[in-house]
Amino acid sequence: MSTDVLVVGGGNAALVSALSAADAGARVRLLERAPAHFRGGNSRHTRNIRCAHDTGDEFTTGPYPGAELRRDLGGVGDGPSDERLAELTVRESRSVPAWMTAHGAHWQPALSGTLNLARTNRFFLGGGKALLNSYYRTAERAGVTVEYDTQVTRLEWTGETCTAAHTADGRRIPAASVVCASGGFEANLAWLGRYWGEAAQGFHVRGPSYNDGRVLRELLDAGAQRAGEERGFHAVAVDARGPRYDGGIATRIDAIPFGIVVDRDGRRFHDEGEDIWPKRYASWGRNIALRPGQIAYALWDAKVQGSFLPPMYGPYTAGSVEELAETLGLDGRAVAETVGAFNTAVDRGGPPSRTFTMSRPDGRRTAGLDPPKSNWAQRLDTPPYYAVPMRPGVTFTYLGVAVTDRARVRRVDGGVFGNVFAAGEIMSGNILSTGYLAGFGMTIGTVWGRIAGREAARHALG
Ligand SMILES: Cc1cc2nc3c(=O)[nH]c(=O)nc-3n(C[C@H](O)[C@H](O)[C@H](O)COP(=O)(O)OP(=O)(O)OC[C@H]3O[C@@H](n4cnc5c(N)ncnc54)[C@H](O)[C@@H]3O)c2cc1C
């Protein structure tokens, strides 16, 4: 069977592209590098999607106008790389939930307190894995041919047209159109090492090991234009005891603002009370990446134990700070001195006029301490004490390929490739140059997967 649209990848953007191309009448073949039981890329770890809507419903607690989403997007990192494409993404996001439902998505009724996202984001019933399983079922019913364990290693070109994809098992797969939806390069520690040197070897990767950027590299080598910050990545603090790859959301550490963080020398190095989620959450991966050994330790005491998501492997615990530090392999005296200095700075900050409140910056700050703790500062003085070791957990990389409003991949010479389209993380740098807006990765993949699939089919079918 000849292929009209070849989709490279097996996550959200790939499945949406495949479904969209199949809806347009194309014969679609999808190549997923992962085996069937690990299919779905980073997308299978997701929980929610952010779309503009005029009224609340069973799944969102209130309206989220397009103008507000556009403002939120503009406030992230350095803002959108391409204002026009950002605008288009926001506009198209309105019809995304209905499209998803029509293709098999199920939704979780709105939960109060869900990461403060209940108004703006919809949660997938059963999470991203359930969503992807539904999409695969819908794709199979629509006649999409899915091949697992199939890594694309090379794209073959005739001028500006991609004539075939070559796979690791030695096959040549020709197609009329190609949609590249193979994610970023966050699992390629050698590539990250170009910017981070040896430190990259200390990183954890939150998603699977398959997203090594091979297809992105093929496109760049063929003359694709770049989009998004080359050195940038989104990273959070994860449990250092978690797996090197694919720990997903379960290894995330939420303890940081509740206590203090020390490096392997037992010293504090960054304001733990800087900001509220999600800004605070997304800055700690980088903070830890910059420390010696790419490791740090969150410490807290009995006063706050139980107030946040517990670490999945359980915290270390001891009756004194010194003993706890030694359990972690740290210099007990150094850590005890750090805690002593911190407690003095909390006292110097004056008697707390406000109660310790996690839901907003509470203004309880240290005085005369460098770095300060600018919110949620309270003494670490009530045993038992608790700690977890943390490493940077890379979520995704920003560098991708530039696209047109029809998802065609742009070339550095100002033209476009004749039959190559891109969707998802591999092109999200067109929308988010740096920074991240929770739930928008799935929005980008869905909006651009729909466009890429439709346009790839149109090109193939003439
Ligand atoms: C732990 C975690 C939680 C997240 N939570 C959310 C959330 O709740 N909401 C949200 O919007 N975003 C979230 N994100 C970000 C989100 O996962 C991504 O933005 C989104 O999944 C990207 O989709 P994608 O299809 O482009 O990439 P992916 O889902 O990563 O898919 C890439 C696919 O390409 C395949 N592949 C790679 N190389 C090749 C190759 N050479 N040949 C063939 N196939 C290849 C991979 O196997 C994979 O199937 C989260 C990310 C992580 C890691």
Short mmCIF file of C-alpha atoms in Angstrom, two decimals, residues 5-457:
data_model
loop_
_atom_site.label_atom_id
_atom_site.label_comp_id
_atom_site.label_asym_id
_atom_site.label_seq_id
_atom_site.Cartn_x
_atom_site.Cartn_y
_atom_site.Cartn_z
CA VAL A 5 0.86 10.89 4.75
CA LEU A 6 3.73 9.49 6.80
CA VAL A 7 3.64 10.61 10.43
CA VAL A 8 6.87 10.32 12.42
CA GLY A 9 6.24 9.99 16.16
CA GLY A 10 3.64 8.43 18.41
CA GLY A 11 2.65 11.11 20.96
CA ASN A 12 -0.21 13.60 21.00
CA ALA A 13 0.93 15.68 18.01
CA ALA A 14 1.51 12.56 15.90
CA LEU A 15 -1.85 10.98 16.73
CA VAL A 16 -3.75 14.22 16.12
CA SER A 17 -1.91 14.66 12.80
CA ALA A 18 -2.70 11.09 11.78
CA LEU A 19 -6.39 11.42 12.73
CA SER A 20 -6.68 14.75 10.97
CA ALA A 21 -5.06 13.37 7.79
CA ALA A 22 -7.29 10.28 7.91
CA ASP A 23 -10.36 12.52 8.34
CA ALA A 24 -9.27 14.29 5.14
CA GLY A 25 -9.27 10.98 3.27
CA ALA A 26 -5.53 10.23 3.22
CA ARG A 27 -3.89 6.80 3.62
CA VAL A 28 -1.84 7.33 6.74
CA ARG A 29 1.13 5.44 8.18
CA LEU A 30 2.49 6.30 11.63
CA LEU A 31 5.96 5.29 12.81
CA GLU A 32 6.47 5.19 16.59
CA ARG A 33 9.96 4.51 17.89
CA ALA A 34 8.70 3.09 21.18
CA PRO A 35 7.32 -0.42 21.61
CA ALA A 36 3.52 -0.57 21.88
CA HIS A 37 3.52 -0.70 25.70
CA PHE A 38 5.62 2.50 25.91
CA ARG A 39 3.84 4.33 23.09
CA GLY A 40 2.81 7.94 23.50
CA GLY A 41 5.99 9.91 24.26
CA ASN A 42 5.87 12.69 26.82
CA SER A 43 2.17 13.04 26.04
CA ARG A 44 1.32 9.95 28.04
CA HIS A 45 2.55 11.72 31.21
CA THR A 46 0.26 14.72 30.77
CA ARG A 47 -2.89 15.54 32.68
CA ASN A 48 -4.46 18.63 31.19
CA ILE A 49 -4.82 21.04 28.29
CA ARG A 50 -5.37 24.82 28.25
CA CYS A 51 -7.94 26.17 25.79
CA ALA A 52 -9.89 29.43 25.51
CA HIS A 53 -13.62 29.15 26.33
CA ASP A 54 -16.41 31.69 26.84
CA THR A 55 -18.27 29.88 29.62
CA GLY A 56 -17.46 27.35 32.29
CA ASP A 57 -18.95 23.87 32.06
CA GLU A 58 -18.78 20.52 33.82
CA PHE A 59 -15.04 20.38 33.15
CA THR A 60 -13.91 23.98 33.77
CA THR A 61 -15.04 26.26 36.58
CA GLY A 62 -15.49 29.49 34.59
CA PRO A 63 -14.81 31.41 31.37
CA TYR A 64 -11.31 31.84 29.98
CA PRO A 65 -11.55 34.40 27.19
CA GLY A 66 -9.15 34.22 24.26
CA ALA A 67 -7.79 37.66 25.18
CA GLU A 68 -6.83 36.40 28.64
CA LEU A 69 -5.12 33.31 27.25
CA ARG A 70 -3.29 35.55 24.78
CA ARG A 71 -2.13 37.76 27.68
CA ASP A 72 -1.01 34.72 29.69
CA LEU A 73 0.94 33.49 26.70
CA GLY A 74 2.57 36.89 26.23
CA GLY A 75 3.66 36.90 29.88
CA VAL A 76 5.66 33.68 29.60
CA GLY A 77 9.46 33.83 29.19
CA ASP A 78 10.41 36.18 26.35
CA GLY A 79 6.89 35.92 24.86
CA PRO A 80 5.92 34.19 21.62
CA SER A 81 8.56 33.92 18.87
CA ASP A 82 5.90 34.53 16.24
CA GLU A 83 2.95 36.67 17.36
CA ARG A 84 0.82 35.62 14.40
CA LEU A 85 1.23 31.92 15.05
CA ALA A 86 0.58 32.47 18.78
CA GLU A 87 -2.64 34.30 17.92
CA LEU A 88 -3.66 31.50 15.59
CA THR A 89 -2.97 28.89 18.28
CA VAL A 90 -5.16 30.75 20.79
CA ARG A 91 -7.97 31.16 18.25
CA GLU A 92 -7.87 27.51 17.18
CA SER A 93 -7.73 26.31 20.80
CA ARG A 94 -11.46 27.11 21.16
CA SER A 95 -12.50 24.20 18.98
CA VAL A 96 -9.95 21.77 20.40
CA PRO A 97 -12.00 20.20 23.26
CA ALA A 98 -14.92 19.34 20.94
CA TRP A 99 -12.52 17.90 18.38
CA MET A 100 -10.81 15.82 21.06
CA THR A 101 -14.14 14.51 22.36
CA ALA A 102 -15.16 13.54 18.83
CA HIS A 103 -11.91 11.55 18.50
CA GLY A 104 -12.21 9.64 21.78
CA ALA A 105 -11.14 11.96 24.63
CA HIS A 106 -12.90 11.71 28.01
CA TRP A 107 -12.77 14.45 30.63
CA GLN A 108 -12.44 14.66 34.37
CA PRO A 109 -15.14 16.81 36.04
CA ALA A 110 -13.54 20.00 37.40
CA LEU A 111 -11.82 19.53 40.75
CA SER A 112 -11.37 22.47 43.07
CA GLY A 113 -7.76 23.17 43.95
CA THR A 114 -6.24 21.17 41.09
CA LEU A 115 -3.01 23.15 40.86
CA ASN A 116 -5.15 26.31 40.60
CA LEU A 117 -5.89 25.36 36.99
CA ALA A 118 -9.55 24.32 37.24
CA ARG A 119 -10.84 27.36 35.35
CA THR A 120 -8.27 27.51 32.56
CA ASN A 121 -7.36 23.86 31.97
CA ARG A 122 -9.36 20.70 31.27
CA PHE A 123 -8.13 17.47 32.80
CA PHE A 124 -8.10 14.18 30.88
CA LEU A 125 -10.02 11.39 32.57
CA GLY A 126 -7.31 8.83 33.38
CA GLY A 127 -4.53 11.22 32.31
CA GLY A 128 -2.54 11.42 29.08
CA LYS A 129 -2.08 7.68 28.84
CA ALA A 130 -5.84 7.09 28.68
CA LEU A 131 -6.15 9.90 26.11
CA LEU A 132 -3.45 8.39 23.93
CA ASN A 133 -4.94 4.90 24.22
CA SER A 134 -8.27 6.31 22.98
CA TYR A 135 -6.55 8.11 20.10
CA TYR A 136 -4.71 4.93 19.04
CA ARG A 137 -8.01 3.03 19.05
CA THR A 138 -9.69 5.77 16.99
CA ALA A 139 -6.73 5.82 14.58
CA GLU A 140 -6.89 2.06 14.07
CA ARG A 141 -10.63 2.29 13.36
CA ALA A 142 -9.91 5.08 10.86
CA GLY A 143 -7.51 2.77 8.99
CA VAL A 144 -4.23 4.38 10.10
CA THR A 145 -1.34 1.89 9.88
CA VAL A 146 0.68 2.05 13.10
CA GLU A 147 4.19 0.58 13.32
CA TYR A 148 5.89 0.33 16.71
CA ASP A 149 9.59 -0.16 17.44
CA THR A 150 10.24 1.85 14.30
CA GLN A 151 12.85 4.56 14.64
CA VAL A 152 13.28 6.99 11.77
CA THR A 153 17.01 7.53 11.41
CA ARG A 154 17.18 9.48 8.16
CA LEU A 155 15.03 11.57 5.85
CA GLU A 156 15.75 11.22 2.13
CA TRP A 157 15.54 14.34 -0.04
CA THR A 158 15.18 15.16 -3.69
CA GLY A 159 15.74 18.87 -3.79
CA GLU A 160 13.29 20.39 -1.33
CA THR A 161 11.02 17.37 -1.25
CA CYS A 162 11.32 14.60 1.30
CA THR A 163 10.91 11.41 -0.71
CA ALA A 164 11.20 8.80 2.04
CA ALA A 165 12.05 8.03 5.64
CA HIS A 166 14.71 5.44 6.46
CA THR A 167 14.31 3.37 9.60
CA ALA A 168 16.77 1.80 12.03
CA ASP A 169 15.77 -1.68 10.79
CA GLY A 170 16.98 -0.79 7.29
CA ARG A 171 13.70 -0.02 5.52
CA ARG A 172 12.98 2.82 3.12
CA ILE A 173 9.44 4.16 3.47
CA PRO A 174 8.33 6.49 0.66
CA ALA A 175 5.41 8.90 1.13
CA ALA A 176 3.78 11.83 -0.63
CA SER A 177 3.78 14.01 2.55
CA VAL A 178 5.66 13.75 5.82
CA VAL A 179 4.57 15.09 9.21
CA CYS A 180 7.40 15.32 11.74
CA ALA A 181 5.94 14.99 15.24
CA SER A 182 8.83 13.33 17.04
CA GLY A 183 9.16 15.70 20.01
CA GLY A 184 12.23 17.57 21.23
CA PHE A 185 15.74 16.33 22.09
CA GLU A 186 15.46 16.31 25.88
CA ALA A 187 16.48 12.65 26.15
CA ASN A 188 19.74 13.30 24.27
CA LEU A 189 22.19 14.05 27.07
CA ALA A 190 25.08 14.40 24.59
CA TRP A 191 23.17 17.17 22.77
CA LEU A 192 22.28 18.87 26.08
CA GLY A 193 25.97 18.48 26.98
CA ARG A 194 26.87 20.92 24.18
CA TYR A 195 25.34 23.67 26.31
CA TRP A 196 25.75 22.21 29.80
CA GLY A 197 29.01 20.25 29.51
CA GLU A 198 29.50 17.43 32.01
CA ALA A 199 26.56 18.73 34.10
CA ALA A 200 24.12 17.16 31.61
CA GLN A 201 25.19 13.73 32.87
CA GLY A 202 23.57 14.65 36.21
CA PHE A 203 20.16 15.41 34.68
CA HIS A 204 17.07 13.22 34.85
CA VAL A 205 14.68 13.15 31.89
CA ARG A 206 11.02 13.14 32.92
CA GLY A 207 9.76 11.51 29.74
CA PRO A 208 10.94 8.47 27.78
CA SER A 209 14.45 7.97 26.40
CA TYR A 210 13.17 7.96 22.79
CA ASN A 211 13.06 11.73 22.17
CA ASP A 212 16.66 12.13 21.11
CA GLY A 213 16.01 14.78 18.44
CA ARG A 214 17.19 12.61 15.54
CA VAL A 215 14.45 13.84 13.19
CA LEU A 216 14.89 17.44 14.34
CA ARG A 217 18.60 17.10 13.52
CA GLU A 218 17.74 15.68 10.06
CA LEU A 219 15.51 18.70 9.36
CA LEU A 220 18.10 21.21 10.57
CA ASP A 221 20.82 19.51 8.52
CA ALA A 222 18.56 19.67 5.46
CA GLY A 223 18.31 23.45 5.89
CA ALA A 224 15.27 23.96 8.14
CA GLN A 225 15.01 27.30 9.90
CA ARG A 226 15.29 27.20 13.71
CA ALA A 227 12.67 28.39 16.17
CA GLY A 228 12.92 28.70 19.98
CA GLU A 229 15.82 29.16 22.33
CA GLU A 230 18.54 26.68 21.41
CA ARG A 231 20.00 26.18 24.89
CA GLY A 232 16.70 26.35 26.71
CA PHE A 233 14.79 23.62 28.44
CA HIS A 234 11.95 23.32 30.92
CA ALA A 235 13.11 21.51 34.05
CA VAL A 236 11.74 20.96 37.54
CA ALA A 237 13.18 19.46 40.73
CA VAL A 238 12.70 15.68 40.80
CA ASP A 239 13.55 13.03 43.36
CA ALA A 240 17.19 12.04 42.81
CA ARG A 241 16.24 8.46 43.70
CA GLY A 242 13.80 8.25 40.77
CA PRO A 243 14.62 6.58 37.44
CA ARG A 244 16.97 8.34 35.04
CA TYR A 245 14.23 8.39 32.36
CA ASP A 246 10.46 8.38 32.35
CA GLY A 247 9.72 9.16 36.02
CA GLY A 248 6.78 11.26 34.77
CA ILE A 249 4.87 13.38 37.25
CA ALA A 250 5.32 11.02 40.19
CA THR A 251 8.92 11.97 41.03
CA ARG A 252 8.30 15.72 41.19
CA ILE A 253 9.22 17.34 44.53
CA ASP A 254 6.82 19.92 45.97
CA ALA A 255 8.56 20.46 49.33
CA ILE A 256 10.78 23.41 48.34
CA PRO A 257 8.76 26.43 49.58
CA PHE A 258 7.91 24.65 52.84
CA GLY A 259 11.50 24.61 54.12
CA ILE A 260 14.97 25.28 52.77
CA VAL A 261 17.20 23.82 50.05
CA VAL A 262 20.93 23.16 50.47
CA ASP A 263 23.57 22.03 47.99
CA ARG A 264 26.05 19.20 48.52
CA ASP A 265 28.20 21.54 50.63
CA GLY A 266 25.26 22.13 52.95
CA ARG A 267 24.72 25.75 51.83
CA ARG A 268 21.55 27.48 50.73
CA PHE A 269 21.87 28.98 47.24
CA HIS A 270 18.48 30.30 46.08
CA ASP A 271 15.37 31.98 47.50
CA GLU A 272 12.95 29.12 48.26
CA GLY A 273 10.06 31.56 48.72
CA GLU A 274 10.45 33.38 45.45
CA ASP A 275 7.13 32.90 43.74
CA ILE A 276 4.04 30.77 43.60
CA TRP A 277 3.40 27.78 41.38
CA PRO A 278 3.95 27.36 38.46
CA LYS A 279 6.78 29.90 38.19
CA ARG A 280 8.55 28.62 41.30
CA TYR A 281 8.03 25.05 40.17
CA ALA A 282 9.69 25.51 36.80
CA SER A 283 12.75 27.44 38.02
CA TRP A 284 14.21 24.81 40.32
CA GLY A 285 15.38 22.37 37.65
CA ARG A 286 17.73 25.03 36.34
CA ASN A 287 18.73 26.18 39.84
CA ILE A 288 19.86 22.65 40.71
CA ALA A 289 21.47 22.12 37.28
CA LEU A 290 23.81 25.02 38.12
CA ARG A 291 24.97 23.53 41.47
CA PRO A 292 28.05 21.32 41.88
CA GLY A 293 27.19 17.70 41.17
CA GLN A 294 23.69 18.77 39.99
CA ILE A 295 22.22 17.70 43.31
CA ALA A 296 20.43 19.54 46.11
CA TYR A 297 18.42 18.63 49.20
CA ALA A 298 15.04 19.94 50.36
CA LEU A 299 14.78 20.08 54.17
CA TRP A 300 11.67 20.65 56.27
CA ASP A 301 10.38 19.98 59.76
CA ALA A 302 7.39 18.41 61.52
CA LYS A 303 5.36 21.68 61.38
CA VAL A 304 4.78 21.35 57.64
CA GLN A 305 5.08 17.60 57.14
CA GLY A 306 1.90 16.36 55.44
CA SER A 307 1.02 19.76 53.91
CA PHE A 308 2.18 18.92 50.38
CA LEU A 309 2.34 16.07 47.87
CA PRO A 310 4.52 13.45 49.61
CA PRO A 311 7.69 12.37 47.79
CA MET A 312 6.99 9.00 46.19
CA TYR A 313 9.97 7.25 47.79
CA GLY A 314 9.27 8.78 51.21
CA PRO A 315 11.52 11.38 52.87
CA TYR A 316 14.61 10.68 54.95
CA THR A 317 13.90 11.57 58.57
CA ALA A 318 15.87 12.09 61.81
CA GLY A 319 15.52 13.67 65.24
CA SER A 320 18.11 16.39 64.59
CA VAL A 321 19.27 18.40 61.58
CA GLU A 322 22.83 17.15 62.02
CA GLU A 323 21.79 13.51 62.08
CA LEU A 324 19.54 14.02 59.04
CA ALA A 325 22.36 15.67 57.09
CA GLU A 326 24.70 12.79 57.89
CA THR A 327 22.10 10.28 56.71
CA LEU A 328 22.15 12.13 53.40
CA GLY A 329 25.95 11.94 53.27
CA LEU A 330 26.33 15.68 53.92
CA ASP A 331 28.52 17.51 56.43
CA GLY A 332 26.24 17.58 59.51
CA ARG A 333 27.91 20.63 61.06
CA ALA A 334 27.69 22.65 57.85
CA VAL A 335 23.98 21.93 57.45
CA ALA A 336 23.27 22.64 61.14
CA GLU A 337 25.06 26.01 60.74
CA THR A 338 22.97 26.80 57.65
CA VAL A 339 19.76 25.99 59.52
CA GLY A 340 20.93 28.05 62.54
CA ALA A 341 21.66 31.08 60.33
CA PHE A 342 18.33 30.65 58.59
CA ASN A 343 16.42 30.50 61.90
CA THR A 344 18.19 33.65 63.13
CA ALA A 345 17.24 35.45 59.90
CA VAL A 346 13.61 34.36 60.35
CA ASP A 347 13.64 35.84 63.90
CA ARG A 348 15.29 38.99 62.56
CA GLY A 349 12.50 39.28 60.00
CA GLY A 350 10.36 40.25 62.99
CA PRO A 351 7.43 38.57 64.70
CA PRO A 352 5.27 37.18 61.91
CA SER A 353 2.30 39.51 61.45
CA ARG A 354 0.71 37.03 59.05
CA THR A 355 -0.02 33.35 59.28
CA PHE A 356 1.95 30.90 57.19
CA THR A 357 -0.23 30.57 54.06
CA MET A 358 0.83 28.47 51.08
CA SER A 359 -1.92 29.49 48.66
CA ARG A 360 -0.38 32.95 48.09
CA PRO A 361 2.92 34.72 48.77
CA ASP A 362 2.46 35.38 52.51
CA GLY A 363 5.17 38.03 53.00
CA ARG A 364 6.86 36.15 55.85
CA ARG A 365 10.49 36.85 55.00
CA THR A 366 13.97 36.54 56.42
CA ALA A 367 16.12 39.60 57.20
CA GLY A 368 19.86 39.93 56.64
CA LEU A 369 20.27 36.59 54.88
CA ASP A 370 21.79 35.99 51.46
CA PRO A 371 19.98 34.56 49.57
CA PRO A 372 16.81 35.59 51.40
CA LYS A 373 13.68 33.52 51.72
CA SER A 374 11.07 36.05 50.69
CA ASN A 375 7.84 34.22 51.53
CA TRP A 376 6.84 31.31 53.76
CA ALA A 377 9.86 31.82 56.01
CA GLN A 378 9.45 30.05 59.34
CA ARG A 379 11.99 28.48 61.68
CA LEU A 380 13.12 24.91 61.09
CA ASP A 381 12.99 23.88 64.72
CA THR A 382 10.45 21.09 65.28
CA PRO A 383 11.67 17.49 65.08
CA PRO A 384 11.50 15.13 63.41
CA TYR A 385 13.24 16.71 60.44
CA TYR A 386 12.75 15.52 56.86
CA ALA A 387 14.72 15.68 53.59
CA VAL A 388 14.82 14.47 49.99
CA PRO A 389 17.68 14.60 47.47
CA MET A 390 16.75 16.35 44.20
CA ARG A 391 18.08 16.52 40.65
CA PRO A 392 17.07 18.60 37.62
CA GLY A 393 14.28 16.79 35.76
CA VAL A 394 14.19 17.94 32.14
CA THR A 395 10.63 18.09 30.77
CA PHE A 396 11.31 19.26 27.22
CA THR A 397 13.64 21.36 25.08
CA TYR A 398 12.69 24.57 23.26
CA LEU A 399 14.68 24.37 20.03
CA GLY A 400 12.57 23.35 17.05
CA VAL A 401 11.91 24.13 13.41
CA ALA A 402 10.10 27.23 12.13
CA VAL A 403 6.77 26.67 10.40
CA THR A 404 4.25 28.63 8.33
CA ASP A 405 0.62 29.05 9.38
CA ARG A 406 -0.05 25.82 7.45
CA ALA A 407 2.54 23.91 9.50
CA ARG A 408 4.95 23.70 6.57
CA VAL A 409 8.58 23.59 7.68
CA ARG A 410 10.45 26.74 6.69
CA ARG A 411 13.92 26.74 5.19
CA VAL A 412 16.79 29.04 6.12
CA ASP A 413 16.81 30.40 2.56
CA GLY A 414 13.31 31.83 3.08
CA GLY A 415 11.39 29.10 1.25
CA VAL A 416 9.52 26.07 2.56
CA PHE A 417 10.01 22.35 2.07
CA GLY A 418 7.61 21.05 -0.56
CA ASN A 419 5.93 18.30 1.45
CA VAL A 420 7.20 18.44 5.04
CA PHE A 421 5.04 19.53 7.96
CA ALA A 422 5.71 19.69 11.70
CA ALA A 423 3.54 19.54 14.83
CA GLY A 424 4.04 19.49 18.59
CA GLU A 425 7.18 19.90 20.60
CA ILE A 426 9.37 19.84 17.44
CA MET A 427 7.84 23.21 16.43
CA SER A 428 6.60 24.63 19.75
CA GLY A 429 9.50 27.12 19.65
CA ASN A 430 7.38 29.09 17.15
CA ILE A 431 4.86 29.75 19.91
CA LEU A 432 6.88 29.65 23.14
CA SER A 433 10.42 30.94 22.62
CA THR A 434 11.28 30.30 26.28
CA GLY A 435 9.22 29.72 29.44
CA TYR A 436 6.10 27.60 29.71
CA LEU A 437 2.38 27.94 30.30
CA ALA A 438 0.96 24.87 32.06
CA GLY A 439 -1.21 22.81 29.72
CA PHE A 440 -0.14 24.62 26.56
CA GLY A 441 2.17 21.87 25.28
CA MET A 442 -0.90 19.76 24.54
CA THR A 443 -2.69 22.77 23.03
CA ILE A 444 0.19 23.37 20.62
CA GLY A 445 0.34 19.67 19.69
CA THR A 446 -3.40 19.47 19.08
CA VAL A 447 -3.84 22.75 17.21
CA TRP A 448 -0.80 22.14 15.02
CA GLY A 449 -1.41 18.41 14.62
CA ARG A 450 -4.83 19.21 13.17
CA ILE A 451 -3.31 21.73 10.76
CA ALA A 452 -0.32 19.54 9.80
CA GLY A 453 -2.49 16.46 9.19
CA ARG A 454 -5.02 18.37 7.12
CA GLU A 455 -2.40 20.20 5.05
CA ALA A 456 -0.26 17.08 4.55
CA ALA A 457 -3.36 15.24 3.27
#
